[in-house]
Amino acid sequence: MVMKVCSPEFKADAVALYLSDPSHTFEGIGKDLGISRETLRNWVRAERARRGGGGTTSTEKNTVDSPPTAEELQAENEALRRELAAARKEMHKLATERDILRKATKPFRTVDDLVTNRFQFIEDHYSAWGVKRLCAVLEVARSSFCKWRAGRGARAVRERADAALAERIRAVHAESDGTYGRPRITAELREDGERANHKRVGRVMRKYGIARLRLRKRQVTTVPEPSAAAIPDLLGRDFTTRAPNTKYVGDITYLPVGDGESLYLATVIDCFSRRLVGWSIADRMRTSLVADALQAAARVRGSLAGAVLHSDHGVQYSSREFAAVCAELKVKQSMGAVGTSADNALAESFNVTLKRETLRGARRFDGARACRLAVFRWTTRYNTRRRHSANGQQAPIAYEQRSATLRLAA
């Protein structure tokens, strides 16, 4: 979708996103942001002109090098032959290592003790590739492997002893209805005459998957405002609606950046199309963060009068300042139960998807600027291009446009 009117902030972010990576193209960034290639090109040219860094041309050398002599050509050929021989040797080495690792992938995937599994793999395949090569590829010391091989008899005796102890542990564990852990099981065994310390009991329990019953304590991450007035739940976990601009969900999620730092993203999502209508990023979780996101949604929609905004009981949403912003925009507030993520599942799902697809397995963003640019690009792409299962695999904006066309036709 081509945007007709773009704010200065949007233009600045679009230019910064294009310049952040040399591999970016006008075509690709333009499609992600919903603008034409030429529009983005003009913005970038204007920014470069403003900085005084316009296009530069490189000059070619006018001098012509003299042709090489026969001796120089022969020396160059010899050097190339040596490089080719070294490359072939390295390729053969890499191919052998590839074959070893490919064959080792399956057993390594299923066994918990990876070091012992590596030793066993070497024992099974040293006749084909040799102990030295296998130890180098699997990154284990040959001395450690030789020591492991020499201790096979002692390990077999210990395995049998562990299996017998595991049976006695299971009996005590079952007798306690699964409530006994390592300390109590150790005490029971000692009382029955079994000479085993708590470390060995714990090791055998982990090895054979014996664990006591654990009841997880519910984690309450939302801190409510004590003095806030009670706000009803107007959605009741029903995140569907027949028309846009009637039901919204809002939430705050953290975005890990740098060394132990975080940015915070506040979102306002339309329940009808799952469109991200308003969002805001800040380095602090203040009320202004959620207020900015809601006001951004009001600017996109033109008016939020009569719409419902559902959120959790965080102090930012339950504050008097935010209540005043909602009253000014004629928005009805709705809140689920404290600490119950299912009451705001739509927003929680959006947060998980955003982090998964922007971080791509990384633990943190490479700084605040990279984080802002990544979120800016992903959120724009989410609205304009990313297909959503709730919309029949249509992007949110396309789904809204198609729904509006169908309503007009009806």
Short mmCIF file of C-alpha atoms in Angstrom, two decimals:
data_model
loop_
_atom_site.label_atom_id
_atom_site.label_comp_id
_atom_site.label_asym_id
_atom_site.label_seq_id
_atom_site.Cartn_x
_atom_site.Cartn_y
_atom_site.Cartn_z
CA MET A 1 0.00 0.00 0.00
CA VAL A 2 1.51 3.36 -1.01
CA MET A 3 1.29 5.94 1.76
CA LYS A 4 -0.01 9.31 0.53
CA VAL A 5 1.16 11.46 3.47
CA CYS A 6 4.28 10.59 5.47
CA SER A 7 5.35 12.36 8.62
CA PRO A 8 8.90 13.77 8.97
CA GLU A 9 9.59 11.11 11.61
CA PHE A 10 8.56 8.34 9.20
CA LYS A 11 10.82 9.77 6.48
CA ALA A 12 13.78 10.03 8.87
CA ASP A 13 13.29 6.47 10.11
CA ALA A 14 12.94 5.15 6.55
CA VAL A 15 16.20 6.85 5.46
CA ALA A 16 18.00 5.61 8.58
CA LEU A 17 16.76 2.08 7.95
CA TYR A 18 18.01 2.13 4.33
CA LEU A 19 21.43 3.52 5.33
CA SER A 20 21.86 1.12 8.26
CA ASP A 21 22.94 -1.80 6.04
CA PRO A 22 24.78 -1.59 2.67
CA SER A 23 22.84 -4.63 1.47
CA HIS A 24 19.52 -2.81 1.63
CA THR A 25 17.89 -1.84 -1.66
CA PHE A 26 15.35 0.83 -2.48
CA GLU A 27 13.03 -1.85 -3.86
CA GLY A 28 13.17 -4.08 -0.74
CA ILE A 29 12.86 -1.31 1.85
CA GLY A 30 10.16 0.39 -0.17
CA LYS A 31 8.03 -2.77 -0.26
CA ASP A 32 8.48 -3.29 3.49
CA LEU A 33 7.46 0.27 4.33
CA GLY A 34 4.67 0.58 1.77
CA ILE A 35 6.29 3.35 -0.30
CA SER A 36 7.60 3.47 -3.86
CA ARG A 37 11.22 2.95 -4.71
CA GLU A 38 11.57 6.43 -6.23
CA THR A 39 10.05 8.06 -3.15
CA LEU A 40 12.60 6.41 -0.89
CA ARG A 41 15.39 7.26 -3.34
CA ASN A 42 14.40 10.94 -3.28
CA TRP A 43 14.35 10.95 0.53
CA VAL A 44 17.82 9.42 0.68
CA ARG A 45 19.18 11.86 -1.91
CA ALA A 46 17.75 14.76 0.04
CA GLU A 47 19.30 13.50 3.28
CA ARG A 48 22.69 13.02 1.65
CA ALA A 49 22.51 16.47 0.13
CA ARG A 50 21.60 17.94 3.53
CA ARG A 51 24.64 16.27 5.07
CA GLY A 52 26.85 17.45 2.24
CA GLY A 53 27.69 13.87 1.27
CA GLY A 54 26.40 13.77 -2.27
CA GLY A 55 27.41 11.23 -4.86
CA THR A 56 31.06 10.86 -5.54
CA THR A 57 32.75 9.46 -8.62
CA SER A 58 35.92 7.48 -8.68
CA THR A 59 38.69 8.35 -11.15
CA GLU A 60 40.48 5.75 -13.21
CA LYS A 61 44.20 5.49 -13.50
CA ASN A 62 45.63 7.01 -16.69
CA THR A 63 48.91 5.22 -16.45
CA VAL A 64 49.43 1.85 -18.18
CA ASP A 65 51.49 -0.76 -16.35
CA SER A 66 54.31 -2.37 -18.25
CA PRO A 67 53.74 -6.02 -19.27
CA PRO A 68 55.15 -8.66 -16.86
CA THR A 69 58.33 -10.54 -17.76
CA ALA A 70 58.52 -14.32 -18.34
CA GLU A 71 60.26 -14.82 -15.00
CA GLU A 72 57.48 -12.93 -13.21
CA LEU A 73 54.82 -15.00 -14.96
CA GLN A 74 56.57 -18.26 -14.04
CA ALA A 75 56.90 -17.22 -10.40
CA GLU A 76 53.23 -16.26 -10.35
CA ASN A 77 52.26 -19.64 -11.83
CA GLU A 78 54.29 -21.49 -9.20
CA ALA A 79 52.62 -19.51 -6.45
CA LEU A 80 49.21 -20.31 -7.90
CA ARG A 81 50.08 -24.03 -8.09
CA ARG A 82 51.10 -24.02 -4.44
CA GLU A 83 47.90 -22.23 -3.47
CA LEU A 84 45.83 -24.71 -5.50
CA ALA A 85 47.55 -27.69 -3.85
CA ALA A 86 46.97 -26.20 -0.41
CA ALA A 87 43.32 -25.50 -1.28
CA ARG A 88 42.80 -29.08 -2.48
CA LYS A 89 44.35 -30.42 0.69
CA GLU A 90 42.12 -28.19 2.80
CA MET A 91 39.06 -29.23 0.78
CA HIS A 92 39.89 -32.90 1.36
CA LYS A 93 40.27 -32.23 5.08
CA LEU A 94 36.98 -30.35 5.24
CA ALA A 95 35.19 -33.08 3.29
CA THR A 96 36.45 -35.69 5.75
CA GLU A 97 35.37 -33.58 8.72
CA ARG A 98 31.98 -33.07 7.09
CA ASP A 99 31.50 -36.80 6.70
CA ILE A 100 32.47 -37.37 10.33
CA LEU A 101 30.12 -34.72 11.67
CA ARG A 102 27.28 -35.85 9.40
CA LYS A 103 27.59 -39.40 10.72
CA ALA A 104 27.87 -38.16 14.32
CA THR A 105 24.78 -35.93 14.18
CA LYS A 106 22.17 -38.60 14.90
CA PRO A 107 23.65 -40.13 18.09
CA PHE A 108 24.64 -36.73 19.47
CA ARG A 109 21.06 -35.51 19.13
CA THR A 110 19.58 -38.05 21.54
CA VAL A 111 22.13 -38.63 24.32
CA ASP A 112 22.46 -36.24 27.26
CA ASP A 113 26.12 -37.01 28.10
CA LEU A 114 27.73 -35.55 24.97
CA VAL A 115 31.34 -36.13 26.11
CA THR A 116 30.75 -39.83 26.74
CA ASN A 117 28.87 -40.07 23.46
CA ARG A 118 31.81 -38.57 21.60
CA PHE A 119 34.14 -41.11 23.14
CA GLN A 120 31.81 -43.94 22.14
CA PHE A 121 31.60 -42.58 18.58
CA ILE A 122 35.41 -42.54 18.36
CA GLU A 123 35.54 -46.11 19.68
CA ASP A 124 33.06 -47.23 17.01
CA HIS A 125 34.70 -45.44 14.03
CA TYR A 126 38.44 -45.09 14.72
CA SER A 127 39.27 -47.85 12.23
CA ALA A 128 37.81 -45.75 9.40
CA TRP A 129 39.23 -42.31 10.21
CA GLY A 130 41.77 -42.80 12.97
CA VAL A 131 41.73 -41.70 16.60
CA LYS A 132 43.76 -38.55 15.98
CA ARG A 133 41.45 -37.17 13.27
CA LEU A 134 38.27 -38.05 15.18
CA CYS A 135 39.50 -36.44 18.39
CA ALA A 136 40.43 -33.28 16.50
CA VAL A 137 37.07 -33.00 14.71
CA LEU A 138 35.01 -33.80 17.82
CA GLU A 139 37.21 -31.50 19.97
CA VAL A 140 38.26 -34.00 22.63
CA ALA A 141 41.74 -34.78 23.93
CA ARG A 142 43.27 -38.08 22.87
CA SER A 143 44.52 -38.62 26.42
CA SER A 144 40.97 -38.27 27.71
CA PHE A 145 39.71 -40.79 25.18
CA CYS A 146 42.44 -43.29 26.09
CA LYS A 147 41.61 -42.86 29.78
CA TRP A 148 37.91 -43.40 29.04
CA ARG A 149 38.70 -46.56 27.04
CA ALA A 150 40.85 -47.95 29.87
CA GLY A 151 38.03 -47.47 32.38
CA ARG A 152 35.37 -49.48 30.54
CA GLY A 153 35.37 -52.28 33.10
CA ALA A 154 34.93 -49.96 36.07
CA ARG A 155 32.14 -48.11 34.27
CA ALA A 156 30.24 -51.33 33.64
CA VAL A 157 30.37 -52.17 37.34
CA ARG A 158 29.19 -48.67 38.23
CA GLU A 159 26.35 -48.84 35.69
CA ARG A 160 25.06 -52.03 37.28
CA ALA A 161 25.27 -50.50 40.75
CA ASP A 162 23.44 -47.36 39.58
CA ALA A 163 20.68 -49.44 38.01
CA ALA A 164 20.18 -51.37 41.24
CA LEU A 165 20.13 -48.13 43.25
CA ALA A 166 17.63 -46.61 40.81
CA GLU A 167 15.21 -49.46 41.49
CA ARG A 168 15.37 -48.82 45.24
CA ILE A 169 14.96 -45.08 44.67
CA ARG A 170 11.87 -45.70 42.54
CA ALA A 171 10.36 -47.80 45.31
CA VAL A 172 10.86 -45.04 47.90
CA HIS A 173 9.67 -42.43 45.42
CA ALA A 174 6.49 -44.36 44.61
CA GLU A 175 5.80 -45.00 48.29
CA SER A 176 5.84 -41.26 48.93
CA ASP A 177 3.45 -40.63 46.01
CA GLY A 178 6.23 -38.84 44.19
CA THR A 179 6.64 -36.14 46.84
CA TYR A 180 10.10 -37.13 48.10
CA GLY A 181 13.16 -35.47 46.68
CA ARG A 182 16.85 -36.21 47.03
CA PRO A 183 17.28 -35.42 50.76
CA ARG A 184 14.33 -37.51 51.99
CA ILE A 185 15.06 -40.40 49.63
CA THR A 186 18.67 -40.43 50.85
CA ALA A 187 17.47 -40.57 54.45
CA GLU A 188 15.11 -43.45 53.66
CA LEU A 189 17.84 -45.41 51.93
CA ARG A 190 20.27 -44.90 54.78
CA GLU A 191 17.67 -46.05 57.27
CA ASP A 192 17.30 -49.23 55.22
CA GLY A 193 21.05 -49.78 55.33
CA GLU A 194 21.94 -48.41 51.86
CA ARG A 195 25.30 -46.63 51.88
CA ALA A 196 24.70 -43.78 49.43
CA ASN A 197 25.25 -40.06 49.88
CA HIS A 198 22.92 -37.36 48.59
CA LYS A 199 25.18 -36.50 45.65
CA ARG A 200 25.06 -40.02 44.25
CA VAL A 201 21.31 -40.23 44.86
CA GLY A 202 20.81 -36.94 43.00
CA ARG A 203 22.99 -38.09 40.11
CA VAL A 204 21.09 -41.37 39.73
CA MET A 205 17.74 -39.59 39.96
CA ARG A 206 18.74 -37.21 37.15
CA LYS A 207 20.14 -40.07 35.09
CA TYR A 208 16.96 -42.16 35.31
CA GLY A 209 14.50 -39.24 35.20
CA ILE A 210 13.20 -39.55 38.75
CA ALA A 211 11.94 -36.23 40.12
CA ARG A 212 9.72 -35.19 42.97
CA LEU A 213 6.40 -33.49 42.42
CA ARG A 214 6.84 -29.76 41.84
CA LEU A 215 4.00 -27.28 41.96
CA ARG A 216 5.04 -24.13 40.19
CA LYS A 217 4.27 -20.90 41.92
CA ARG A 218 2.26 -18.57 39.72
CA GLN A 219 4.35 -15.62 38.60
CA VAL A 220 2.60 -12.26 38.81
CA THR A 221 4.42 -9.80 36.57
CA THR A 222 1.85 -7.00 36.46
CA VAL A 223 1.93 -4.65 39.44
CA PRO A 224 -1.43 -2.88 39.93
CA GLU A 225 -1.87 0.65 41.19
CA PRO A 226 -3.25 0.36 44.76
CA SER A 227 -5.22 3.59 44.59
CA ALA A 228 -6.69 2.96 41.12
CA ALA A 229 -10.44 2.67 40.69
CA ALA A 230 -11.84 -0.73 39.69
CA ILE A 231 -12.11 -1.12 35.90
CA PRO A 232 -14.34 -3.90 34.51
CA ASP A 233 -13.38 -6.51 31.94
CA LEU A 234 -15.43 -5.55 28.86
CA LEU A 235 -13.94 -8.21 26.57
CA GLY A 236 -14.11 -11.41 28.62
CA ARG A 237 -11.36 -12.96 26.44
CA ASP A 238 -13.47 -12.32 23.32
CA PHE A 239 -11.00 -10.72 20.92
CA THR A 240 -13.35 -10.72 17.94
CA THR A 241 -15.43 -7.90 16.55
CA ARG A 242 -17.44 -7.24 13.39
CA ALA A 243 -15.92 -3.87 12.52
CA PRO A 244 -12.61 -2.04 12.94
CA ASN A 245 -12.03 0.73 15.47
CA THR A 246 -14.28 -0.84 18.11
CA LYS A 247 -12.05 -3.10 20.22
CA TYR A 248 -8.36 -2.63 20.95
CA VAL A 249 -5.82 -4.38 23.16
CA GLY A 250 -2.79 -2.66 24.64
CA ASP A 251 0.33 -3.99 26.32
CA ILE A 252 3.95 -3.24 27.17
CA THR A 253 6.83 -5.59 26.38
CA TYR A 254 10.55 -5.25 26.95
CA LEU A 255 13.12 -5.32 24.15
CA PRO A 256 16.58 -6.49 25.34
CA VAL A 257 19.44 -4.35 24.02
CA GLY A 258 23.12 -3.99 24.84
CA ASP A 259 24.56 -5.34 28.08
CA GLY A 260 21.63 -5.88 30.40
CA GLU A 261 19.65 -2.88 29.16
CA SER A 262 16.15 -2.78 27.75
CA LEU A 263 13.81 -0.64 25.71
CA TYR A 264 10.06 -0.84 26.22
CA LEU A 265 7.44 -1.09 23.48
CA ALA A 266 3.80 -0.11 24.04
CA THR A 267 1.28 -1.30 21.45
CA VAL A 268 -2.37 -0.68 20.50
CA ILE A 269 -3.80 -3.48 18.31
CA ASP A 270 -7.21 -3.55 16.60
CA CYS A 271 -9.04 -6.80 17.41
CA PHE A 272 -10.85 -6.74 14.06
CA SER A 273 -7.84 -7.01 11.75
CA ARG A 274 -4.97 -7.48 14.25
CA ARG A 275 -3.57 -4.24 12.84
CA LEU A 276 -0.96 -2.46 14.95
CA VAL A 277 -2.61 0.95 14.94
CA GLY A 278 -0.38 2.72 17.45
CA TRP A 279 2.96 2.04 19.13
CA SER A 280 5.68 3.81 21.04
CA ILE A 281 9.21 2.96 22.26
CA ALA A 282 11.00 4.43 25.28
CA ASP A 283 13.79 3.52 27.67
CA ARG A 284 11.50 3.80 30.72
CA MET A 285 8.09 2.31 31.54
CA ARG A 286 6.27 5.56 32.25
CA THR A 287 2.63 6.45 31.69
CA SER A 288 3.68 8.65 28.78
CA LEU A 289 4.77 5.50 26.93
CA VAL A 290 1.26 4.01 26.76
CA ALA A 291 -0.32 7.44 26.30
CA ASP A 292 1.87 8.10 23.25
CA ALA A 293 0.87 4.75 21.73
CA LEU A 294 -2.84 5.47 22.23
CA GLN A 295 -2.55 8.99 20.81
CA ALA A 296 -0.70 7.58 17.79
CA ALA A 297 -3.62 5.20 17.24
CA ALA A 298 -6.04 8.14 17.44
CA ARG A 299 -4.08 9.97 14.74
CA VAL A 300 -4.15 6.93 12.46
CA ARG A 301 -7.89 6.29 12.94
CA GLY A 302 -8.91 9.95 13.08
CA SER A 303 -11.03 9.24 16.16
CA LEU A 304 -11.28 6.53 18.83
CA ALA A 305 -14.57 7.75 20.27
CA GLY A 306 -16.59 4.86 21.68
CA ALA A 307 -13.83 2.26 21.23
CA VAL A 308 -12.76 -0.12 24.02
CA LEU A 309 -9.09 -0.43 25.04
CA HIS A 310 -8.33 -3.63 26.94
CA SER A 311 -5.09 -3.98 28.94
CA ASP A 312 -3.61 -5.52 32.06
CA HIS A 313 -3.51 -3.87 35.50
CA GLY A 314 -0.08 -2.31 35.11
CA VAL A 315 0.44 0.99 36.89
CA GLN A 316 0.84 2.73 33.53
CA TYR A 317 -2.65 1.71 32.38
CA SER A 318 -4.33 2.18 35.76
CA SER A 319 -2.86 5.62 36.45
CA ARG A 320 -4.98 8.76 36.63
CA GLU A 321 -2.89 10.36 33.89
CA PHE A 322 -3.76 7.59 31.42
CA ALA A 323 -7.40 7.65 32.49
CA ALA A 324 -7.45 11.35 31.59
CA VAL A 325 -6.01 10.60 28.13
CA CYS A 326 -8.70 7.93 27.59
CA ALA A 327 -11.41 10.35 28.68
CA GLU A 328 -10.10 13.01 26.30
CA LEU A 329 -10.14 10.52 23.40
CA LYS A 330 -13.52 9.09 24.56
CA VAL A 331 -12.04 5.61 24.93
CA LYS A 332 -13.57 3.05 27.32
CA GLN A 333 -11.02 1.25 29.48
CA SER A 334 -11.17 -2.51 30.09
CA MET A 335 -8.89 -4.70 32.21
CA GLY A 336 -8.55 -8.42 32.81
CA ALA A 337 -7.53 -10.19 36.00
CA VAL A 338 -4.23 -9.37 37.69
CA GLY A 339 -1.40 -11.65 36.56
CA THR A 340 -3.52 -13.60 34.04
CA SER A 341 -1.88 -13.41 30.64
CA ALA A 342 -4.79 -15.24 28.96
CA ASP A 343 -7.03 -12.22 29.58
CA ASN A 344 -4.82 -10.28 27.15
CA ALA A 345 -3.74 -13.19 24.95
CA LEU A 346 -3.93 -11.30 21.66
CA ALA A 347 -1.37 -8.71 22.79
CA GLU A 348 0.83 -11.38 24.38
CA SER A 349 0.85 -13.37 21.14
CA PHE A 350 1.82 -10.27 19.16
CA ASN A 351 4.75 -9.60 21.52
CA VAL A 352 6.05 -13.16 21.17
CA THR A 353 5.86 -13.02 17.37
CA LEU A 354 7.60 -9.66 17.19
CA LYS A 355 10.54 -10.79 19.31
CA ARG A 356 10.88 -14.11 17.54
CA GLU A 357 10.96 -12.58 14.07
CA THR A 358 13.15 -9.57 14.89
CA LEU A 359 15.70 -11.20 17.19
CA ARG A 360 15.85 -14.38 15.04
CA GLY A 361 17.27 -16.45 17.88
CA ALA A 362 19.62 -13.78 19.25
CA ARG A 363 19.42 -12.90 22.94
CA ARG A 364 19.63 -9.14 22.44
CA PHE A 365 19.55 -6.40 19.82
CA ASP A 366 22.86 -4.76 18.87
CA GLY A 367 22.12 -1.47 20.59
CA ALA A 368 19.14 0.84 20.96
CA ARG A 369 19.34 2.27 17.41
CA ALA A 370 19.40 -1.19 15.82
CA CYS A 371 16.45 -2.18 18.00
CA ARG A 372 14.37 0.84 16.99
CA LEU A 373 15.09 0.33 13.29
CA ALA A 374 14.29 -3.38 13.45
CA VAL A 375 10.99 -2.74 15.24
CA PHE A 376 10.12 0.09 12.84
CA ARG A 377 10.68 -2.11 9.81
CA TRP A 378 8.91 -5.16 11.26
CA THR A 379 5.82 -3.29 12.48
CA THR A 380 5.35 -1.57 9.11
CA ARG A 381 5.83 -4.86 7.30
CA TYR A 382 3.47 -6.55 9.76
CA ASN A 383 0.65 -4.18 8.82
CA THR A 384 1.25 -4.03 5.08
CA ARG A 385 2.72 -7.38 4.01
CA ARG A 386 2.81 -10.05 6.73
CA ARG A 387 -0.05 -12.52 6.33
CA HIS A 388 -2.11 -13.20 9.46
CA SER A 389 -3.93 -16.46 10.08
CA ALA A 390 -6.84 -14.67 11.78
CA ASN A 391 -7.40 -12.64 8.59
CA GLY A 392 -7.54 -15.60 6.23
CA GLN A 393 -3.82 -15.17 5.49
CA GLN A 394 -4.19 -11.49 4.57
CA ALA A 395 -2.17 -8.59 5.91
CA PRO A 396 -4.07 -6.43 8.44
CA ILE A 397 -4.42 -3.34 6.22
CA ALA A 398 -5.40 -5.42 3.18
CA TYR A 399 -7.97 -7.23 5.31
CA GLU A 400 -9.48 -3.92 6.45
CA GLN A 401 -9.65 -2.61 2.89
CA ARG A 402 -11.26 -5.77 1.59
CA SER A 403 -13.78 -5.77 4.44
CA ALA A 404 -14.66 -2.14 3.74
CA THR A 405 -15.18 -2.95 0.06
CA LEU A 406 -17.47 -5.85 0.92
CA ARG A 407 -19.52 -3.68 3.29
CA LEU A 408 -19.94 -1.00 0.61
CA ALA A 409 -20.98 -3.61 -1.94
CA ALA A 410 -23.55 -5.01 0.46
#
